Structure formats: C-alpha cells, structure tokens
C-alpha cells in the first residue's frame, strides 16, 4: 500500500502523540517535523523516521499530502490557511482560533480551496464513545432526552503559564465538552446557561479565569445537556459521558490504570483512572488518525469539520455571556 | 426497654413502610393507624399489632408519644399542627405544604409548642449517604466544590393522577434533591438556574408540568451544585450523588437487584437497579426511624427539621421562577 | 389468609433470623420458642409474638404444623425424628448429623412418616443464585463444564469453641459449598480430590482441623467443580460462585455494605462485603422461609431435601479420605 | 542513547508483537527478521525498519546483541543454543522444549556460555500483576495462603492444527499458569493433583488432549494454589489471578474492551473482555521488552529465567502423572 506523506507542526506533547500515530499507520508516513525549537523538532523527527525542516519545505514539497497542526493555538489559523492554499489536507488540534471572526475567515479560505479540514475532537474516537454513538444511531436508547458530560482535568495537569494564554476555561477545556454534547445529542443547542467559580487555585482567579463550572444547554425540541467541569481532580482525569433516552441510558466510565483489586478490612481498593489525555485517550488518537487516513484516501469526509469547531466556540461564547448576565442566552444559528 | 407508642396517619405505600419499622424497632410500638379508607387502616394495623382508629383517639390518648404523617400532602400541615398542639412529636413525610406561607404558619405553631418535628428526608439515611456525609465532615475530600445529584423516577413508577396533585416536579420530586444538595454541600445556596422540558409523556405536558430538568445552584462562596431529573428511567430508580472536593471525590452508585453477572459473546450483563423507593431505600427508612426514636428519647434533635423542609421548598420556588424568566434567581435568606 | 403455627428450636443467632422470618411472613406465625437457656427462649419469643415453652408443649399441640430446628448440631437428628413422628413438617439447619449412619437412620424415619423435611441450604435462595439457577435451566450458558465455589469465613467470624464441635471444616463449612456445587452442576459428582492445610490459626491446627482448602470433584460425564475455602478473610464473608458453560459464564460477586465510592490520589475505594451470613444472606433466609410456607401449603416439595443433606455429607467424607490418602476418591452412589 | 541491534526469529502473530516493541523501544533496534516463509519475514521486517535475512546472517553479525525466539516450539531449543554460543542474549517464548531432558541440556549450554536467557512469561509484566507482585512483596496481604489462577482461551482462539503439535494443554497453556502461581506464591510447589476432561471439542478428544481442567498444588509449608482452565470461553480471554493472604486479598479482573455501560429494562450491559493475548497483554509485551533491554544494559538479571521455564514444565509433567494415576504427585526438586 502506498503511504501518504505528512508534515507535523508542533513537537510538544500532543505533537509527539500524533507523530507516532502517523509513523505507525500503514497508510501514512511522517516526513517533516516543524517546530520553532529546533532540538525538539529533530528529536521527534528522529524517533519517527522523519526529519526536522523549516515551514517552507512543507509548502514547497508536492509529496506532502497533509499537515498536522499541533502547534500553539495562536498559530492554528494561519497554518490552516497556508496548508489548504498549498493544497494540503489539514488535521488540526482545537481551536481554529479564539476569535470567532478569525474562525469565520479561516473557514471561508478552507471552503474556497476545497481541501479537507479535520478538527481533532479526539474524544469522539474513544472506543466507548464510538460504540455509544453507534448505539444511539441504532436506536438502542430511543430518543435522547438528557446528556451529561463530566470533564475534569487532573490536579497538576496544566501549568498556570498555559492557562494564561488558553483563552479561558470555556474556550480551552469545555470546548471538548461542547463538542461531545453536540455529538451525542444530534441536535443543535439553542440556549445556554452557565454557573462558574474560581475555587481551585487563587492563581486562576488572578488571571480572571474560572476553574469550576456547570453549563446547561437546551435544544429547540426541549432536550437538555449539562456539562460539569473542574480544573482539579486529585484522582486523575475524570471523563464521563451519559446519554439518557426514552428506552435506556448509555454512559462511559473512567478507565482504571490497571485491573488490580485489593480487598482488606479497610475496604476494597482499585486503581485510579489514567492521569491525563495522552494515556486516557491513546486509542482515540490512533483511531482519529486512522479516520483521517480514510479522508486522505477519499473514502469519507471529515467526521468533525471546521463547522464543528466553530459551533463549539459559539457555545463557549454564549456560556461566557450567560455567566456575565445571569441570563439564559440564545445561541446564534 | 420501654417502647414509645406511635400513631400512623396514612395507610398507603409509604405508610406501610413506616408502620413496619415502627413495629419492629425495639424502642417503639405501633398503637393506631388512621386512614379515611377504613379497610386499609385495619389491614395495616393488623399486620403490625396495632388497631385502626379515628383521628380523635390519637389526640386524646396521652400514651401516644408521636405521630407519623404519611397521608396525602394536603393533610400534612393540619396534622402537624394538631400533633404538636396535642403534645406529640411529629415525624412527617415531605412536604409540609405546597404553599410557602402555609409552611411558615406551621413552623410558627411547631416552635410555639416546643415539640420536635422531623422531616422525613429518607435519603439522608441511606447507608452510602450516611457514610458520605461522615467522610465529608471528616475532611476526606477536602473542601466541597461541586455537587451532582442524579435523580430519576422509574418508568411506570407514578400514575398521572398522582402527578396532577403533586405540586409540580420541583416541589414533589426535586424537593428530595434540593435537600440532598443542601445536606452534602453544607452551605446554603444563594442562586438558582433551571432548564426543563416535558419530553417523556404528553400527559405530563397537558397538566402543565415538566418531566426532564436540570437545576444548577451556587453558594455565596461560589460552590456549585447541579441536579438532573427525569420522570422516566427504563432501567429503574436512578439515584446517584457525587461530591467533588479539593482532595477527592465521593459518589454513590445505584444498587443492583442481585449480584449475578452473565458473560457471553454479546457482552457482560448485570442486574438493573432496584425499581423504586420502597426497595431502594428500605434501609434508609429503617435508619431514619431509628434516628427518630433517638429524638423521642431526647438523645438528639431531629437531623432534618421543618426549616430544612422550608429551605428545600424555597429552592423549588426559585427554580420555577428561573424556568419562567430565564434568569439566575436569588434565593431569599 | 390462615397462618401455619410454627415452633422454633434454638434461640441463638440463626434461631433469631428464622424466628423473625416466621413471624413476619403472612402465611406463618411463631407460636413457641424452645431453648435450654430459658432467658434466651423468652427474649426471642417476646420479640416475635410467641412464647417460650418446653419441648413437650410442641409435640402435644396439634396446631403446630411445623418445627424449625436451629439448635446445636448434636440435637438435630433426634428433633427431626420426634418432629416427623409428631406429624410436623421439619425445617432443619444443616447438618442432619455428623455421622452418615445416623443420617441414614433419620432419613428412614422421615420417609416412613411421610412428612416433609427441608434442609436449610440457604444459599440456594440468595437472589443471585436463584437467578443463576434459573438461567442455567433456561440454557443461557449452555452445558455446564466448570463450576467454581469460593467460600471464606470472615476473620473473627467463629470462636474456637464452636470449631471444636463442628465436625471439621469439610462437614461444617464446605458442606454448604458441596451443596452449591451439586445444585448448579445438576449432575452428581463421582470422584473427589482434596488439598488442605492449617495456615490461619495454630488453635485450629491443635484441634486437628484445617482452615484452608481446595477440593476438586468430577462427574461421570467429566464435568469439573472446584471449591476453595479459608476460615479467615479479613475483608469479610467471601461468597462467590462461577458456572462456566459452553455458551457463557454466570458468576455471583460479593455484595458491598454500601454503594459509596471514594476516589482519591491513592486509588478508588469501595465498601467491603457484608461481614457474615446474617447480613449477607438476609434475603436468602427470608426467601427460603417463603419456600417452606409453600411446602406447608402443599404447593411444592422441599427443593432441598434430606437426600441433599446426605449427599453433601458423602462428598465431605470423600474429601477427608482424599486428604488422608492423596488419592482421587470415588463417591459412593 | 545507543540502541541494541536485535534479530527476530519467527514472523507469525507473536513475532509481530515483539518486532514492533523492539522497533519502538528507544534502547533497541530491529535489524533482522528470520522466517522460513520469506514473504512473511520481509513484510514484518519492512514494517519495522529491518530486513529479512537467513539465519546465518544473524550468527555472523557481531552487532546483533540479542535474538528473540518466536518461531515454532520445535525450533526453540536449537535457537537458544546457537544464540548463546554466538554470544547473543536470548529472549525466548515458552517453552524451551516439550522434553524435560532437552530442556536440561539447553540450560547447561546457556550456563556454560554465560549469556542471559529470558523466558517470555509475559503475564508477569501485566500492569495489574506487576502491582500485585509489588504489593505481595511489600506485605500488603500478609502471608500468601491461597492462590487462584483462572485461565481460559477464547472460543475460536486456536486452530486444531496448532493444538496437535502443542504438547498438550498442560505444557502449552497451563504452563503460563504454573509460572504465574509460582511467581505470586513465592515458594516452590511440592505436590500436584489434577482433574481434567475433553468437554469443549470432540476434535480435542480425538487428538488425546484435554480442554477443561483443574490443577491444585501445595508447597512444603502447606500453602495452596489452584488453576482452572478451559479452551473455550465464549466471552473472550478469561485471565484472572487471586492471592488470598493473612491480611487481605489481591485479585486481577478481566479488562473490558471499552468503558461503555448500557442500562435498560433488561439489565446493565458492559463490554466483554479483550479477545486474546495480543490485545489483552499488549502492555505486558511492551513491559517485558523494556525489562529485557535493561538486561541487555546489564542493569539486572532476567526476572524469568530458563530455570523458571524448566520448573513450570516440571509442574506440567506432574499434573499429567496425577491425571493418569489419580494420585497426589510429588514434584522433584
């Protein structure tokens, strides 16, 4: 089988995850790694049979079929535009941009160029979520009435320096949950209510962000979704989704780090969940890359598109407005 | 040990539960059962070594130390008043009344008479919740930051005739969840937001009620609680509470009807949860009666009082207002 | 509904369990409690609406339809014989006797008198085991090929004084597991192998008994069952049964004392199982009494008979022989 | 970091697993793949940056530090001998050989050559088993008294052609369980009892093998281990280990394929366990390779040696003798 050549932008934590999946997949090959920190680019490239390169090498190499955007958020929009203009398919980490206007501009360029843009909402590709979605579509729980997304970062997961430039919790963290709620609900949300506070860390309060929140949303037909967030789960990455329907409930549990049970006079102890996204969603990342290879082959359209990225951002904006005004905020169509 | 004589008002489903616990407890004895349906009163009395009697027999019998109010909601307020005026301690099913003004009037009478009023928020006495509260107080999860209460009635649990006079879902069903959220949070809520719909049953929509809801609340210090409700869980009574704190999380799971596991090529199957409150909370009802016997002995004050009943009702009223206005509604102190 | 009058022999721990079930069941009434310790008899009688009486009062009262034998093991055989000769149905705790010859003699008397003898193998009536048996019979796991019974007493569950007169672990404790293995296998065992040791307690070694064991058995058609035992489980009563068949597996898990989960940085903690048989098998005891009332009504034969008691004892004898000889021992038919 | 060059013998299912781990580990590099089927060797080599080669290329290449023996069982012994004589470290799939005499001869050669031989008892490196062993050594369950190993192959896991040359279930399948029991017990077994039958498949009966078994073993100090096996688990690979000790119990559960739960009126359904060893033990294989790289670095001795392979085989031989004679068979030291 021929393999698609791929260039990786960003040699950080998430870049390393994607680079390995690109290299391992029989349908793709990692050719370039681009990163402002040259040593990081070279190290990641070497481990995956690729080479570090300047950005221009990517745009000018016709063999590169696709780029993976895993660099800093501020660089996403421009890289997407350059990529599709150079005729590459784009696999992009969320978000496209923190500004809705900029997102709209990017999506126009993408549309004009006719190249696929896949937004890497990796959780959709978690084995449990894939099966959940399949069962929803198959009607196993009837009409979806109430969706619950629990999403908490582990204690010590992210440094305050990261949070300062993250765009705020709703745009940085809850964005994944907005997408998940949309994904399993199967109907757009028309209104949003939000409650939040900065309870975990004074440093988060000082930068004007929140760290604990509840966001509820409703669709035109009255269906409800609720997201709860915390930036500090001492027991690890808390990632659970529930879909309550007219015929039953689907829910995903956290995945323990091992299958050992210790039973003693003081109780029954199991392992805590995986610490964070690299471990918890290892299979999701591999699955989403396999999906993107199918997109490259022309076998399907991206299952999470730029519009999905935009719509999740719209919900984040509405949540901020509700937080400020105390009102139920309508989501623009 | 001497036993306190008790009179039971109401010979329906919940009356039967309490009557048995009164009769079985070594510190109490069921003496009278009062019910407008004479045959029901007599049947319940006979099974528990008591006798059916008219209401006046209770008020005029000085040996009756306490009454249990398990009759129709509309009779609660008057029975509490008559009870405390006759010098009896009162164990009362929620609510005191659906009208806040009437509740306030009752509480004044209770206070004036100086007799204990215990509001039967049975879930506080579930073994898992008792242990949860003990651990919260012991500091096992640090500061409580986020409380989640999932509460769903089973499909077919309640007839539409009952719902018509129930006062609406927030006053009838969510009232238990408001109390639970207050109980585990340990700080009063100052604001409420609500989202709801009638998705399960057209008959519920026709009587102007809702059957699916999400209510979020916040305390003065910023802590958050969220309640999700449905009137239709096909898998049984869904009763789960989560307390996320700075040092860890406590949560209760549903209790399966048996401990059998079937593993086959099509998956791993366990029993569904208990159908409804009589089975699910059997131990809670026994535990709360044991607590009330301690109150009768003078060993402690009621752990759930009339003020607890009133404050839960205040949250229900605020939720209705939020539902109507779309606003975050302040809870009066 | 009329109620069958019942006399209880034995006012100890298991007597108290049965007395309450007799008194509570709408089809039975506790009339007498017989125990050499008069105060114990009176206390148990009073709590259940009965009266303490000498043995002869039972035999001479034609209204007594049944006796429950919950006294010391050494008294079982004679009480069964007296009971059936007096025309009473007999509900008897295991064992009939520790001597096989004596058991055979008792069974002849029972047969001659034509009164039902129910052997109280309570675990058959555990909700999970009832459902397990129902599913085996329904063919849900196909042909049963391998049965595993894990059965461990809790640390501190039984005093050494009890063990001294128990007849040895295989006759006292494993006897329940022999019955369970027969019950779920549905085919008699023809050979037995045993391995055992005294590892938990020097006092058990001193009285010549064992406290840790593995017994494997095979049927004529080659099916296998294995029992593992320990007299010391620090985490509570360990009671699990597995049935592996050609189409799947059925297994029962231990039942935790509450449904609380604590998740922290040091792991995920649940409650340990119930401490011992009174709590763990509360429902089983109620279920088996309900079954016996059906026997009294003539609705069915005892589902566990004197022959079941005898056959379990035969397996215990074979296990002792295998332990002594190191051989696979044939079980007499 | 420099990387050790490795040659892989065998390009089948297990060869593919090891080849990937060799290639991915930062401390090793796959240089050669040797397989009688040239196309298989080339395909596996290409996917992992290596090249297909004849056997002699390995022996004559001084850069090859180690060989992995993943070829047919009949070739193991000779490859080990050739490997250590050529100065290579050897990582070998079980068994060394099906003949004990041949195993002894190989071990003498290994000892004479002074090169490390690691027996790939992969299950020791399962994350749950690693943690189990760590906790046993730390004393978390006190003295180990009773070990239970449940090990069942999935329905359809192995073709009859494989089974014909496997050496019989005890040498081919139970061998892993013998090693596991030794590993967690921490004391050698001195006697063995076995019961077995051919219940799953007439074809297995025809080749004179068994498919369902129970093997119990005892140590000199009286500790007991029991292994149960089946060649047909319809729900997937059943792999569970229990260690009951004086202070508590450790046990590993099966690992479900995803974390989805479906709750409906007909029960609560979770995913079945992973199908077979490649999926279930993916992490174990990676962990054991990482251990072997440490051996190559000289950081430690092989944690599972040729003697471990031999001792597991001794238990298999004793089990066959017990099966034939019905006796408890002593294990030679």
Coordinates of N, CA, C and O in Angstrom, one line a residue, chain C residues 145-146 152 193-197 199-200 212-214 216 218 221-224 226 228-230 232-235 238 240 242 244 246-249 251 322-323 326-328, chain D residues 145-146 152 193-197 199-200 212-214 216 218 221-224 226 228-230 232-235 238 240 242 244 246-249 251 322-323 326-328:
Chain C
X145 N -19.7 -26.8 32.3 CA -18.5 -27.6 32.2 C -17.6 -27.4 33.4 O -16.8 -28.3 33.8
X146 N -17.6 -26.3 34.1 CA -16.7 -26.0 35.1 C -17.3 -25.1 36.2 O -17.8 -24.0 35.8
X152 N -15.3 -18.3 52.0 CA -14.4 -18.0 53.1 C -15.1 -17.3 54.2 O -15.9 -16.4 54.0
X193 N -11.0 -35.0 44.9 CA -9.6 -34.8 45.3 C -9.6 -33.6 46.3 O -10.2 -32.6 46.1
X194 N -8.7 -33.7 47.3 CA -8.7 -32.6 48.3 C -7.2 -32.3 48.7 O -6.4 -33.2 48.8
X195 N -7.0 -31.0 48.9 CA -5.7 -30.5 49.4 C -6.1 -29.5 50.5 O -7.0 -28.7 50.3
X196 N -5.4 -29.5 51.7 CA -5.8 -28.6 52.7 C -4.6 -28.4 53.7 O -3.6 -29.2 53.7
X197 N -4.7 -27.4 54.5 CA -3.7 -27.1 55.5 C -4.3 -26.2 56.6 O -5.4 -25.7 56.5
X199 N -3.4 -23.0 58.1 CA -2.5 -21.9 57.9 C -2.9 -20.7 58.7 O -2.1 -19.8 59.0
X200 N -4.2 -20.6 59.1 CA -4.7 -19.3 59.7 C -4.4 -19.2 61.1 O -4.2 -18.1 61.7
X212 N -7.7 -24.0 55.5 CA -7.5 -23.5 54.1 C -7.6 -24.8 53.2 O -6.9 -25.8 53.5
X213 N -8.4 -24.8 52.2 CA -8.5 -26.0 51.4 C -8.9 -25.7 50.0 O -9.5 -24.7 49.6
X214 N -8.7 -26.7 49.2 CA -9.1 -26.8 47.8 C -9.7 -28.2 47.5 O -8.9 -29.2 47.8
X216 N -11.5 -30.6 44.6 CA -12.0 -30.6 43.2 C -12.8 -31.9 43.0 O -12.5 -32.9 43.7
X218 N -15.4 -34.4 40.1 CA -15.7 -34.6 38.7 C -17.0 -35.5 38.6 O -17.2 -36.3 39.5
X221 N -19.7 -37.6 33.5 CA -19.5 -37.1 32.2 C -18.3 -36.2 32.0 O -18.1 -35.7 31.0
X222 N -17.5 -36.1 33.1 CA -16.3 -35.3 33.0 C -16.3 -33.9 33.5 O -15.3 -33.2 33.5
X223 N -17.5 -33.4 33.8 CA -17.6 -32.0 34.3 C -16.8 -31.8 35.6 O -16.8 -32.8 36.4
X224 N -16.3 -30.6 35.9 CA -15.4 -30.4 37.0 C -16.0 -29.3 37.9 O -16.5 -28.3 37.4
X226 N -14.7 -27.0 41.5 CA -13.6 -26.8 42.5 C -14.1 -25.8 43.5 O -14.7 -24.8 43.2
X228 N -12.8 -23.6 46.9 CA -11.7 -23.1 47.7 C -12.3 -22.5 49.0 O -13.3 -21.8 48.9
X229 N -11.6 -22.8 50.1 CA -12.1 -22.3 51.4 C -11.0 -21.7 52.2 O -9.8 -22.1 52.1
X230 N -11.3 -20.7 53.0 CA -10.5 -20.3 54.1 C -11.3 -19.9 55.2 O -12.5 -19.4 55.1
X232 N -10.4 -17.5 57.2 CA -10.0 -16.2 57.6 C -9.9 -15.2 56.4 O -8.9 -15.2 55.7
X233 N -11.0 -14.5 56.1 CA -11.0 -13.5 55.1 C -11.1 -12.1 55.9 O -12.1 -11.9 56.5
X234 N -10.0 -11.3 55.8 CA -10.0 -10.1 56.6 C -11.0 -9.1 56.1 O -11.4 -8.2 56.8
X235 N -11.4 -9.2 54.9 CA -12.3 -8.2 54.2 C -13.8 -8.6 54.4 O -14.7 -7.9 53.8
X238 N -16.5 -14.1 52.1 CA -16.2 -14.1 50.7 C -17.1 -15.3 50.1 O -16.8 -16.4 50.3
X240 N -18.6 -16.5 46.5 CA -18.7 -16.3 45.1 C -18.9 -17.7 44.4 O -18.2 -18.6 44.8
X242 N -19.1 -19.5 40.4 CA -19.0 -19.3 39.0 C -19.4 -20.6 38.3 O -19.0 -21.7 38.7
X244 N -19.1 -22.0 34.5 CA -18.6 -21.8 33.1 C -19.3 -22.8 32.2 O -19.2 -24.0 32.5
X246 N -20.8 -23.9 28.0 CA -20.4 -23.9 26.6 C -20.8 -22.6 25.9 O -20.3 -22.3 24.8
X247 N -21.8 -21.9 26.4 CA -22.2 -20.7 25.8 C -21.9 -19.4 26.6 O -22.3 -18.3 26.1
X248 N -21.4 -19.6 27.8 CA -21.1 -18.4 28.5 C -20.8 -18.7 30.0 O -20.7 -19.9 30.4
X249 N -20.7 -17.7 30.8 CA -20.4 -17.8 32.2 C -21.3 -17.1 33.1 O -21.7 -15.9 32.7
X251 N -21.7 -15.8 37.1 CA -20.9 -15.7 38.4 C -21.6 -14.7 39.3 O -22.2 -13.7 38.9
X322 N -9.6 -38.4 50.7 CA -8.6 -38.0 49.7 C -7.5 -37.2 50.4 O -6.3 -37.4 50.1
X323 N -7.8 -36.4 51.4 CA -6.8 -35.7 52.1 C -5.8 -36.6 52.8 O -4.6 -36.4 52.8
X326 N -4.2 -39.0 49.6 CA -3.6 -38.4 48.5 C -4.2 -38.9 47.2 O -3.7 -38.5 46.1
X327 N -5.3 -39.6 47.2 CA -5.9 -40.2 46.1 C -7.1 -39.5 45.6 O -7.8 -38.9 46.4
X328 N -7.5 -39.7 44.4 CA -8.8 -39.4 43.9 C -9.8 -40.4 44.4 O -9.6 -41.6 44.2
Chain D
X145 N -1.6 -17.4 51.3 CA -2.1 -18.7 51.8 C -2.8 -19.5 50.7 O -2.8 -20.8 50.6
X146 N -3.4 -18.8 49.7 CA -4.3 -19.5 48.7 C -4.2 -18.7 47.4 O -4.6 -17.5 47.4
X152 N -8.5 -19.0 30.7 CA -9.3 -19.7 29.6 C -9.1 -19.0 28.3 O -9.1 -17.8 28.2
X193 N -2.1 -32.2 42.2 CA -3.2 -33.0 41.9 C -3.9 -32.4 40.6 O -4.1 -31.2 40.5
X194 N -4.4 -33.3 39.8 CA -5.1 -32.8 38.6 C -6.4 -33.5 38.2 O -6.5 -34.7 38.4
X195 N -7.3 -32.8 37.7 CA -8.6 -33.3 37.2 C -8.8 -32.7 35.8 O -8.6 -31.5 35.7
X196 N -9.2 -33.4 34.8 CA -9.4 -32.8 33.5 C -10.4 -33.6 32.7 O -10.7 -34.8 33.0
X197 N -10.8 -33.0 31.6 CA -11.7 -33.7 30.7 C -11.7 -33.0 29.3 O -11.1 -31.9 29.2
X199 N -14.2 -31.6 27.1 CA -15.7 -31.3 27.1 C -16.1 -30.3 26.0 O -17.2 -30.2 25.6
X200 N -15.1 -29.6 25.5 CA -15.4 -28.5 24.6 C -15.5 -28.9 23.1 O -16.4 -28.4 22.4
X212 N -10.5 -28.9 29.5 CA -11.1 -28.3 30.7 C -10.3 -29.0 31.9 O -10.3 -30.2 31.9
X213 N -9.8 -28.2 32.8 CA -9.0 -28.8 33.9 C -9.0 -28.0 35.1 O -9.3 -26.8 35.1
X214 N -8.7 -28.7 36.2 CA -8.4 -28.1 37.5 C -7.1 -28.7 38.0 O -7.1 -30.0 38.2
X216 N -4.5 -28.5 41.3 CA -4.2 -27.9 42.6 C -2.8 -28.3 43.1 O -2.4 -29.4 42.7
X218 N 0.5 -27.8 46.2 CA 0.7 -27.4 47.6 C 2.2 -27.2 47.8 O 3.0 -27.9 47.2
X221 N 5.2 -25.7 53.0 CA 4.6 -25.1 54.2 C 3.1 -25.2 54.2 O 2.5 -24.7 55.1
X222 N 2.5 -25.9 53.2 CA 1.1 -26.1 53.2 C 0.3 -25.1 52.4 O -1.0 -25.3 52.3
X223 N 0.9 -24.1 51.8 CA 0.1 -23.2 51.0 C -0.4 -23.8 49.8 O 0.2 -24.8 49.2
X224 N -1.5 -23.3 49.3 CA -2.3 -24.0 48.2 C -2.4 -23.1 47.0 O -2.7 -21.9 47.2
X226 N -4.5 -23.1 43.1 CA -5.4 -23.9 42.2 C -5.6 -23.2 40.9 O -5.7 -21.9 40.8
X228 N -7.6 -23.2 37.2 CA -8.7 -23.7 36.4 C -8.5 -23.3 34.9 O -8.2 -22.1 34.7
X229 N -8.8 -24.2 34.0 CA -8.6 -23.9 32.6 C -9.8 -24.3 31.8 O -10.4 -25.4 32.1
X230 N -10.0 -23.6 30.7 CA -10.9 -24.1 29.6 C -10.3 -23.5 28.3 O -9.8 -22.5 28.2
X232 N -12.3 -22.9 25.9 CA -13.4 -22.3 25.2 C -14.2 -21.3 26.2 O -15.1 -21.7 26.9
X233 N -13.8 -20.0 26.1 CA -14.6 -19.0 26.8 C -15.3 -18.2 25.7 O -14.6 -17.5 24.9
X234 N -16.6 -18.2 25.7 CA -17.3 -17.5 24.6 C -17.2 -16.0 24.7 O -17.5 -15.3 23.8
X235 N -16.9 -15.5 25.9 CA -16.9 -14.1 26.2 C -15.5 -13.5 26.0 O -15.3 -12.3 26.3
X238 N -10.2 -15.2 29.3 CA -10.5 -15.1 30.8 C -9.2 -15.2 31.6 O -8.7 -16.3 31.6
X240 N -7.6 -14.3 35.1 CA -7.8 -13.7 36.5 C -6.9 -14.4 37.5 O -6.7 -15.6 37.4
X242 N -5.9 -14.6 41.7 CA -6.3 -14.1 43.1 C -5.2 -14.6 44.1 O -4.8 -15.8 44.0
X244 N -4.9 -14.8 48.1 CA -5.5 -14.6 49.4 C -4.5 -14.8 50.5 O -3.8 -15.8 50.5
X246 N -3.0 -13.6 54.7 CA -3.4 -13.4 56.1 C -4.0 -12.0 56.4 O -4.7 -11.8 57.4
X247 N -3.7 -11.0 55.5 CA -4.1 -9.7 55.8 C -5.1 -9.1 54.7 O -5.6 -8.0 54.9
X248 N -5.3 -9.9 53.7 CA -6.2 -9.4 52.7 C -6.1 -10.2 51.4 O -5.3 -11.2 51.3
X249 N -6.8 -9.7 50.4 CA -6.8 -10.4 49.1 C -6.4 -9.5 48.0 O -6.8 -8.3 48.0
X251 N -6.6 -9.4 43.7 CA -7.0 -10.1 42.5 C -7.1 -9.2 41.3 O -7.3 -8.0 41.4
X322 N -0.5 -37.1 37.7 CA -1.7 -37.1 38.6 C -2.9 -37.5 37.8 O -3.8 -38.2 38.3
X323 N -3.1 -36.9 36.7 CA -4.2 -37.2 35.8 C -4.3 -38.7 35.5 O -5.4 -39.3 35.6
X326 N -4.4 -40.6 39.3 CA -5.4 -40.2 40.4 C -4.7 -39.9 41.7 O -5.4 -39.7 42.7
X327 N -3.4 -39.8 41.7 CA -2.7 -39.6 42.9 C -2.2 -38.1 43.1 O -2.0 -37.5 42.1
X328 N -1.9 -37.7 44.3 CA -1.2 -36.5 44.5 C 0.3 -36.8 44.2 O 0.9 -37.8 44.8

